[in-house]
Tab-separated table of C-alpha atoms in Angstrom:
chain	number	residue	atom	x	y	z
A	30	MET	CA	-3.361	20.263	-2.565
A	31	VAL	CA	-2.682	17.137	-4.233
A	32	GLY	CA	-3.007	17.362	-8.054
A	33	TYR	CA	-2.562	20.179	-10.263
A	34	ASP	CA	-4.156	23.736	-9.438
A	35	ALA	CA	-3.901	26.478	-11.981
A	36	ARG	CA	-4.672	29.168	-9.071
A	37	ALA	CA	-1.749	27.955	-7.091
A	38	ASP	CA	0.675	28.740	-9.519
A	39	ALA	CA	2.800	31.495	-7.499
A	40	ARG	CA	3.231	28.681	-4.476
A	41	SER	CA	3.043	25.498	-6.795
A	42	ASN	CA	6.038	23.182	-5.716
A	43	SER	CA	8.607	21.800	-7.987
A	44	LYS	CA	9.168	18.591	-9.299
A	45	LEU	CA	11.841	17.865	-6.886
A	46	GLU	CA	9.889	19.206	-3.691
A	47	VAL	CA	6.983	16.973	-4.971
A	48	ALA	CA	9.340	13.806	-5.246
A	49	VAL	CA	10.585	14.752	-1.738
A	50	ALA	CA	7.183	15.082	-0.189
A	51	GLY	CA	6.093	11.907	-1.716
A	52	SER	CA	9.540	9.929	-0.334
A	53	VAL	CA	9.255	11.335	2.868
A	54	SER	CA	5.533	10.838	3.207
A	55	GLY	CA	6.157	7.034	2.454
A	56	PHE	CA	9.003	6.671	4.669
A	57	VAL	CA	7.324	7.933	7.790
A	58	THR	CA	4.017	6.105	6.934
A	59	ARG	CA	5.780	2.723	6.420
A	60	ALA	CA	7.808	2.933	9.860
A	61	LEU	CA	4.178	3.550	11.208
A	62	ILE	CA	2.055	0.924	9.979
A	63	SER	CA	4.831	-1.920	9.500
A	64	PRO	CA	3.381	-4.201	12.034
A	65	LEU	CA	-0.242	-4.471	10.563
A	66	ASP	CA	1.544	-5.105	7.467
A	67	VAL	CA	3.110	-8.170	8.956
A	68	ILE	CA	0.004	-9.157	10.540
A	69	LYS	CA	-1.920	-8.895	6.996
A	70	ILE	CA	0.581	-10.696	5.023
A	71	ARG	CA	0.325	-13.820	7.761
A	72	PHE	CA	-3.439	-13.563	7.240
A	73	GLN	CA	-3.517	-13.647	3.711
A	74	LEU	CA	-1.130	-16.517	3.378
A	75	GLN	CA	-2.778	-18.738	5.867
A	76	ILE	CA	-4.757	-21.521	4.065
A	77	GLU	CA	-6.775	-22.433	7.155
A	78	ARG	CA	-9.938	-20.331	8.201
A	79	LEU	CA	-9.171	-17.412	10.465
A	80	CYS	CA	-11.221	-18.689	13.237
A	81	PRO	CA	-10.769	-19.999	16.755
A	82	SER	CA	-12.660	-23.124	16.186
A	83	ASP	CA	-10.332	-24.520	13.666
A	84	PRO	CA	-7.459	-26.397	15.763
A	85	ASN	CA	-5.131	-26.306	12.740
A	86	ALA	CA	-5.422	-22.384	12.311
A	87	LYS	CA	-1.791	-20.554	13.555
A	88	TYR	CA	-3.683	-17.098	13.564
A	89	HIS	CA	-7.482	-16.355	13.951
A	90	GLY	CA	-7.632	-12.598	15.310
A	91	ILE	CA	-5.272	-9.625	15.371
A	92	PHE	CA	-4.470	-9.679	19.085
A	93	GLN	CA	-4.054	-13.387	19.090
A	94	ALA	CA	-1.795	-12.793	16.219
A	95	ILE	CA	0.224	-9.961	17.930
A	96	LYS	CA	0.641	-12.365	21.032
A	97	GLN	CA	1.659	-15.295	18.967
A	98	ILE	CA	4.076	-13.407	17.202
A	99	LEU	CA	5.384	-11.439	19.923
A	100	GLN	CA	6.051	-14.984	21.881
A	101	GLU	CA	7.526	-16.876	18.789
A	102	GLU	CA	9.430	-14.014	16.955
A	103	GLY	CA	9.850	-11.454	19.136
A	104	PRO	CA	8.984	-7.560	18.777
A	105	ALA	CA	11.468	-7.299	15.627
A	106	ALA	CA	9.486	-9.631	13.705
A	107	PHE	CA	6.969	-6.597	13.030
A	108	TRP	CA	9.605	-5.039	11.224
A	109	LYS	CA	10.445	-8.073	9.035
A	110	GLY	CA	11.544	-7.042	5.847
A	111	HIS	CA	11.681	-3.455	6.594
A	112	ILE	CA	14.582	-2.284	4.590
A	113	PRO	CA	13.047	-3.536	1.366
A	114	ALA	CA	9.868	-2.116	2.469
A	115	GLN	CA	11.341	1.185	3.236
A	116	ILE	CA	13.276	1.276	-0.224
A	117	LEU	CA	9.555	0.454	-1.629
A	118	SER	CA	7.976	3.300	0.228
A	119	VAL	CA	10.683	6.099	-0.531
A	120	GLY	CA	10.479	5.004	-4.354
A	121	TYR	CA	6.905	4.135	-4.719
A	122	GLY	CA	5.580	7.622	-2.998
A	123	ALA	CA	8.138	9.747	-5.071
A	124	VAL	CA	7.276	8.054	-8.325
A	125	GLN	CA	3.455	8.268	-7.576
A	126	PHE	CA	2.997	11.857	-6.464
A	127	LEU	CA	5.249	13.212	-9.217
A	128	SER	CA	3.459	10.983	-12.023
A	129	PHE	CA	-0.071	12.207	-10.549
A	130	GLU	CA	1.154	15.902	-10.551
A	131	GLU	CA	2.549	15.833	-14.223
A	132	LEU	CA	-0.677	13.739	-15.358
A	133	THR	CA	-3.262	16.125	-13.685
A	134	GLU	CA	-1.475	18.917	-15.466
A	135	LEU	CA	-1.501	17.327	-18.504
A	136	LEU	CA	-5.371	16.835	-18.386
A	137	TYR	CA	-5.823	20.341	-17.387
A	138	ARG	CA	-3.863	21.638	-20.406
A	139	ALA	CA	-6.124	19.621	-22.664
A	140	ASN	CA	-9.208	21.410	-20.836
A	141	LEU	CA	-10.455	17.668	-19.355
A	142	TYR	CA	-9.645	18.344	-15.719
A	143	GLU	CA	-11.970	20.814	-14.297
A	144	THR	CA	-15.314	19.626	-15.955
A	145	HIS	CA	-14.292	15.883	-14.862
A	146	LYS	CA	-12.489	16.309	-11.764
A	147	PHE	CA	-13.641	12.845	-10.105
A	148	SER	CA	-12.648	10.694	-13.357
A	149	ALA	CA	-9.514	12.932	-13.697
A	150	HIS	CA	-8.038	12.126	-10.223
A	151	PHE	CA	-9.148	8.227	-10.799
A	152	ILE	CA	-7.061	7.960	-13.783
A	153	CYS	CA	-4.228	9.755	-12.954
A	154	GLY	CA	-4.073	8.086	-9.742
A	155	GLY	CA	-4.334	4.844	-11.234
A	156	LEU	CA	-1.814	5.623	-13.932
A	157	SER	CA	0.711	7.036	-11.445
A	158	ALA	CA	0.188	4.155	-9.297
A	159	GLY	CA	0.815	1.750	-12.160
A	160	ILE	CA	3.964	3.802	-13.117
A	161	ALA	CA	5.140	3.519	-9.485
A	162	THR	CA	4.519	-0.113	-9.117
A	163	LEU	CA	6.568	-1.172	-12.300
A	164	ALA	CA	9.532	0.971	-10.824
A	165	VAL	CA	9.682	-0.911	-7.530
A	166	HIS	CA	8.026	-4.242	-7.634
A	167	PRO	CA	11.073	-6.430	-7.199
A	168	VAL	CA	11.285	-4.699	-3.747
A	169	ASP	CA	7.806	-5.707	-3.293
A	170	VAL	CA	8.496	-9.391	-3.708
A	171	LEU	CA	11.544	-9.046	-1.844
A	172	ARG	CA	9.651	-7.438	1.247
A	173	THR	CA	6.837	-10.262	0.879
A	174	ARG	CA	9.054	-12.831	1.129
A	175	LEU	CA	11.192	-11.279	4.318
A	176	ALA	CA	7.742	-10.481	6.051
A	177	ALA	CA	6.272	-14.238	5.250
A	178	GLN	CA	9.317	-16.161	6.623
A	179	GLY	CA	9.219	-17.800	9.818
A	180	GLU	CA	11.854	-19.413	12.087
A	181	PRO	CA	14.480	-20.448	11.368
A	182	LYS	CA	14.850	-18.045	8.418
A	183	ILE	CA	15.334	-18.982	5.036
A	184	TYR	CA	17.037	-15.418	4.253
A	185	ASN	CA	18.865	-13.669	6.712
A	186	ASN	CA	19.246	-10.446	4.848
A	187	LEU	CA	18.381	-8.496	2.022
A	188	ARG	CA	21.521	-9.385	0.323
A	189	GLU	CA	21.176	-13.016	0.846
A	190	ALA	CA	17.675	-13.113	-0.183
A	191	VAL	CA	18.394	-11.380	-3.650
A	192	SER	CA	21.003	-13.461	-4.431
A	193	THR	CA	19.439	-16.616	-3.352
A	194	MET	CA	16.203	-15.874	-5.053
A	195	TYR	CA	18.246	-15.160	-8.233
A	196	ARG	CA	20.158	-18.208	-8.573
A	197	THR	CA	17.752	-20.579	-7.477
A	198	GLU	CA	14.263	-19.173	-9.192
A	199	GLY	CA	15.783	-16.997	-11.746
A	200	PRO	CA	15.287	-13.301	-12.810
A	201	LEU	CA	11.868	-13.163	-13.216
A	202	VAL	CA	11.068	-14.138	-9.733
A	203	PHE	CA	11.334	-10.643	-9.191
A	204	TYR	CA	8.320	-9.988	-11.256
A	205	LYS	CA	5.963	-12.799	-9.380
A	206	GLY	CA	2.827	-11.491	-9.007
A	207	LEU	CA	3.110	-8.330	-11.243
A	208	ALA	CA	-0.313	-9.086	-12.983
A	209	PRO	CA	-2.579	-8.811	-10.138
A	210	THR	CA	-0.618	-6.026	-8.751
A	211	VAL	CA	-1.295	-4.281	-11.695
A	212	ILE	CA	-4.611	-5.071	-12.019
A	213	ALA	CA	-5.386	-4.295	-8.278
A	214	ILE	CA	-3.254	-1.126	-8.142
A	215	PHE	CA	-5.182	0.792	-10.885
A	216	PRO	CA	-8.506	1.017	-9.311
A	217	TYR	CA	-7.191	1.179	-5.791
A	218	ALA	CA	-5.117	3.953	-6.316
A	219	GLY	CA	-7.489	5.557	-8.597
A	220	LEU	CA	-10.329	5.401	-5.788
A	221	GLN	CA	-7.608	6.550	-3.158
A	222	PHE	CA	-6.726	9.789	-5.152
A	223	SER	CA	-10.838	10.506	-6.466
A	224	CYS	CA	-12.339	9.537	-3.020
A	225	TYR	CA	-9.679	11.792	-1.235
A	226	GLN	CA	-10.734	14.791	-3.127
A	227	SER	CA	-14.428	14.474	-2.758
A	228	LEU	CA	-14.519	13.458	0.650
A	229	LYS	CA	-12.292	16.826	1.289
A	230	HIS	CA	-15.237	18.743	-0.513
A	231	ALA	CA	-17.773	16.695	1.551
A	232	TYR	CA	-15.886	17.483	4.729
A	233	ASP	CA	-15.867	21.501	3.675
A	234	TRP	CA	-19.593	21.163	2.999
A	235	VAL	CA	-20.630	19.423	6.525
A	236	ILE	CA	-17.741	21.662	8.102
A	237	PRO	CA	-17.493	24.669	6.468
A	238	PRO	CA	-13.966	26.401	6.370
A	239	ASP	CA	-14.075	29.491	8.878
A	240	GLY	CA	-10.554	30.586	8.427
A	241	LYS	CA	-9.042	28.395	11.507
A	242	GLN	CA	-6.144	26.098	10.692
A	243	THR	CA	-8.267	22.421	10.378
A	244	GLY	CA	-6.486	21.231	7.046
A	245	ASN	CA	-4.363	18.902	8.586
A	246	LEU	CA	-6.929	17.145	10.325
A	247	LYS	CA	-9.283	17.351	7.468
A	248	ASN	CA	-6.424	15.879	5.158
A	249	LEU	CA	-5.920	13.056	7.781
A	250	LEU	CA	-9.606	12.114	8.223
A	251	CYS	CA	-10.213	12.591	4.531
A	252	GLY	CA	-7.286	10.146	3.663
A	253	CYS	CA	-8.302	7.347	6.334
A	254	GLY	CA	-11.959	7.342	4.907
A	255	SER	CA	-10.339	6.984	0.981
A	256	GLY	CA	-8.300	4.160	2.294
A	257	VAL	CA	-10.947	2.237	3.823
A	258	ILE	CA	-13.274	2.551	0.589
A	259	SER	CA	-10.583	1.854	-1.941
A	260	LYS	CA	-9.112	-1.092	-0.150
A	261	THR	CA	-12.705	-2.784	0.758
A	262	LEU	CA	-13.339	-2.865	-3.231
A	263	THR	CA	-10.298	-3.873	-4.401
A	264	TYR	CA	-8.842	-6.613	-1.795
A	265	PRO	CA	-9.114	-9.770	-3.164
A	266	LEU	CA	-6.547	-8.916	-5.627
A	267	ASP	CA	-4.243	-7.714	-3.076
A	268	LEU	CA	-4.538	-11.354	-1.365
A	269	PHE	CA	-3.951	-12.851	-5.093
A	270	LYS	CA	-0.796	-10.752	-5.362
A	271	LYS	CA	0.825	-11.867	-1.787
A	272	ARG	CA	-0.143	-15.691	-2.343
A	273	LEU	CA	1.646	-15.626	-5.794
A	274	GLN	CA	4.613	-13.442	-4.611
A	275	VAL	CA	5.353	-16.478	-2.324
A	276	GLY	CA	5.545	-19.194	-5.011
A	277	GLY	CA	8.178	-21.438	-4.743
A	278	PHE	CA	8.816	-20.333	-1.209
A	279	GLU	CA	6.358	-22.841	0.223
A	280	HIS	CA	9.170	-24.775	2.546
A	281	ALA	CA	9.699	-21.515	4.667
A	282	ARG	CA	5.657	-21.466	5.007
A	283	SER	CA	5.770	-24.986	6.551
A	284	ALA	CA	5.547	-23.889	10.320
A	285	PHE	CA	2.676	-21.413	9.556
A	286	GLY	CA	0.170	-24.528	8.398
A	287	GLN	CA	-0.970	-25.464	4.975
A	288	VAL	CA	0.831	-24.437	1.854
A	289	ARG	CA	-0.450	-24.300	-1.816
A	290	SER	CA	1.098	-24.128	-5.186
A	291	TYR	CA	-0.633	-22.034	-7.809
A	292	ARG	CA	0.125	-22.000	-11.698
A	293	GLY	CA	-1.392	-18.582	-12.225
A	294	LEU	CA	-4.185	-16.232	-11.177
A	295	LEU	CA	-7.213	-18.541	-12.533
A	296	ASP	CA	-5.793	-21.096	-10.844
A	297	LEU	CA	-5.112	-19.539	-7.802
A	298	THR	CA	-8.714	-18.153	-7.758
A	299	ASN	CA	-10.502	-21.552	-8.584
A	300	GLN	CA	-8.255	-23.177	-5.614
A	301	VAL	CA	-9.304	-20.476	-2.761
A	302	LEU	CA	-12.775	-20.789	-4.017
A	303	GLN	CA	-12.929	-24.538	-3.632
A	304	ASP	CA	-10.797	-24.982	-0.296
A	305	GLU	CA	-11.571	-21.835	1.389
A	306	GLY	CA	-14.981	-20.456	0.334
A	307	THR	CA	-15.816	-16.926	-0.917
A	308	ARG	CA	-14.647	-15.713	2.978
A	309	GLY	CA	-10.905	-16.947	1.608
A	310	PHE	CA	-11.011	-13.968	-0.723
A	311	PHE	CA	-11.051	-11.692	2.550
A	312	LYS	CA	-8.886	-12.839	4.721
A	313	GLY	CA	-6.960	-10.542	6.520
A	314	LEU	CA	-9.564	-7.537	5.733
A	315	SER	CA	-9.803	-6.499	9.518
A	316	PRO	CA	-5.816	-5.575	9.624
A	317	SER	CA	-5.682	-4.563	5.860
A	318	LEU	CA	-8.401	-2.182	6.541
A	319	LEU	CA	-6.877	-0.651	9.534
A	320	LYS	CA	-3.615	-0.564	7.765
A	321	ALA	CA	-5.216	1.185	4.741
A	322	ALA	CA	-6.750	3.883	6.783
A	323	LEU	CA	-3.859	4.794	8.605
A	324	SER	CA	-1.623	4.470	5.673
A	325	THR	CA	-3.354	6.628	3.095
A	326	GLY	CA	-4.678	9.130	5.970
A	327	PHE	CA	-0.704	9.338	6.760
A	328	MET	CA	0.270	9.347	3.172
A	329	PHE	CA	-1.817	12.330	2.117
A	330	PHE	CA	-1.314	14.334	5.420
A	331	TRP	CA	2.442	14.217	5.423
A	332	TYR	CA	2.168	14.828	1.726
A	333	GLU	CA	0.335	17.852	1.942
A	334	LEU	CA	2.351	18.872	4.779
A	335	PHE	CA	5.569	19.018	3.234
A	336	CYS	CA	4.478	20.442	0.136
A	337	ASN	CA	3.077	23.365	2.271
A	338	LEU	CA	6.036	23.428	4.403
A	339	PHE	CA	8.181	23.726	0.881
A	340	SER	CA	6.049	26.716	-0.077
A	341	CYS	CA	6.429	28.482	3.186
A	342	ILE	CA	10.274	28.015	3.149
A	343	ARG	CA	10.205	29.375	-0.517
A	344	ARG	CA	8.189	32.431	0.558
A	345	GLU	CA	10.160	33.414	3.437
A	346	ASP	CA	13.268	33.298	1.100
A	347	ARG	CA	12.069	35.919	-1.319
């Protein structure tokens, strides 16, 4: 179960088990959804419309983007920035789930958990994601830079990226896009956790448990649903984050079409609205929703699977 459960004290997982389950969940999920993440980032950073009728648009659809990237950069391009992405996922997963379990237990001790479960999961999910974001944001910036660059590469490896960015742009470059990230991650993660719990209750109402082992399928489906809901409601802030993270990196984006410089979040919002219209706020939504469904579904699926596995191992040892 995700979140504190006083009735399960006898089989509750230790802090180390929670952290390991969160890390493994992040690792496996990232490896599976990396290609969609690369396509999503390319779409988000493209100024031109994602439309075949625009002759200047490099990408205008998921399948066209896959074909174009394969032709120009090869299959390895779908795992560009994968090493920092894995560091990000492993660290983020451990901190997020450990923080979430601790925060929900804290609310339970204060008698605020059982009577306000949806809001408790929303607040604890948002706070735990905020804590995890502060811990791993520099790695997220590195991942975005490595995934966004075309050919020839500006950075050949992770070490070169760190040293070049630090030397040319200063230490604050690793926190570019932090404001929209924190603003976006709180409602996004809050909705992930709260909707996941609500969808599981709805699933049990539609398909009452009959003793058969269907929990893994339920976790996967409810995780996918919560990912789609949360991503749809918070998507524009994710686009803002990606555009701010590649600020000062425009020369590496010239092969992909137009580039823009932004002075901050408000200037970015105004430029997108003026140059790209309201639809510009949702560029890359299709691959992002597909990615959100799979990543959130896998995240909860693997986390609950490994937590249950650790509990079973502990029972066997007794």
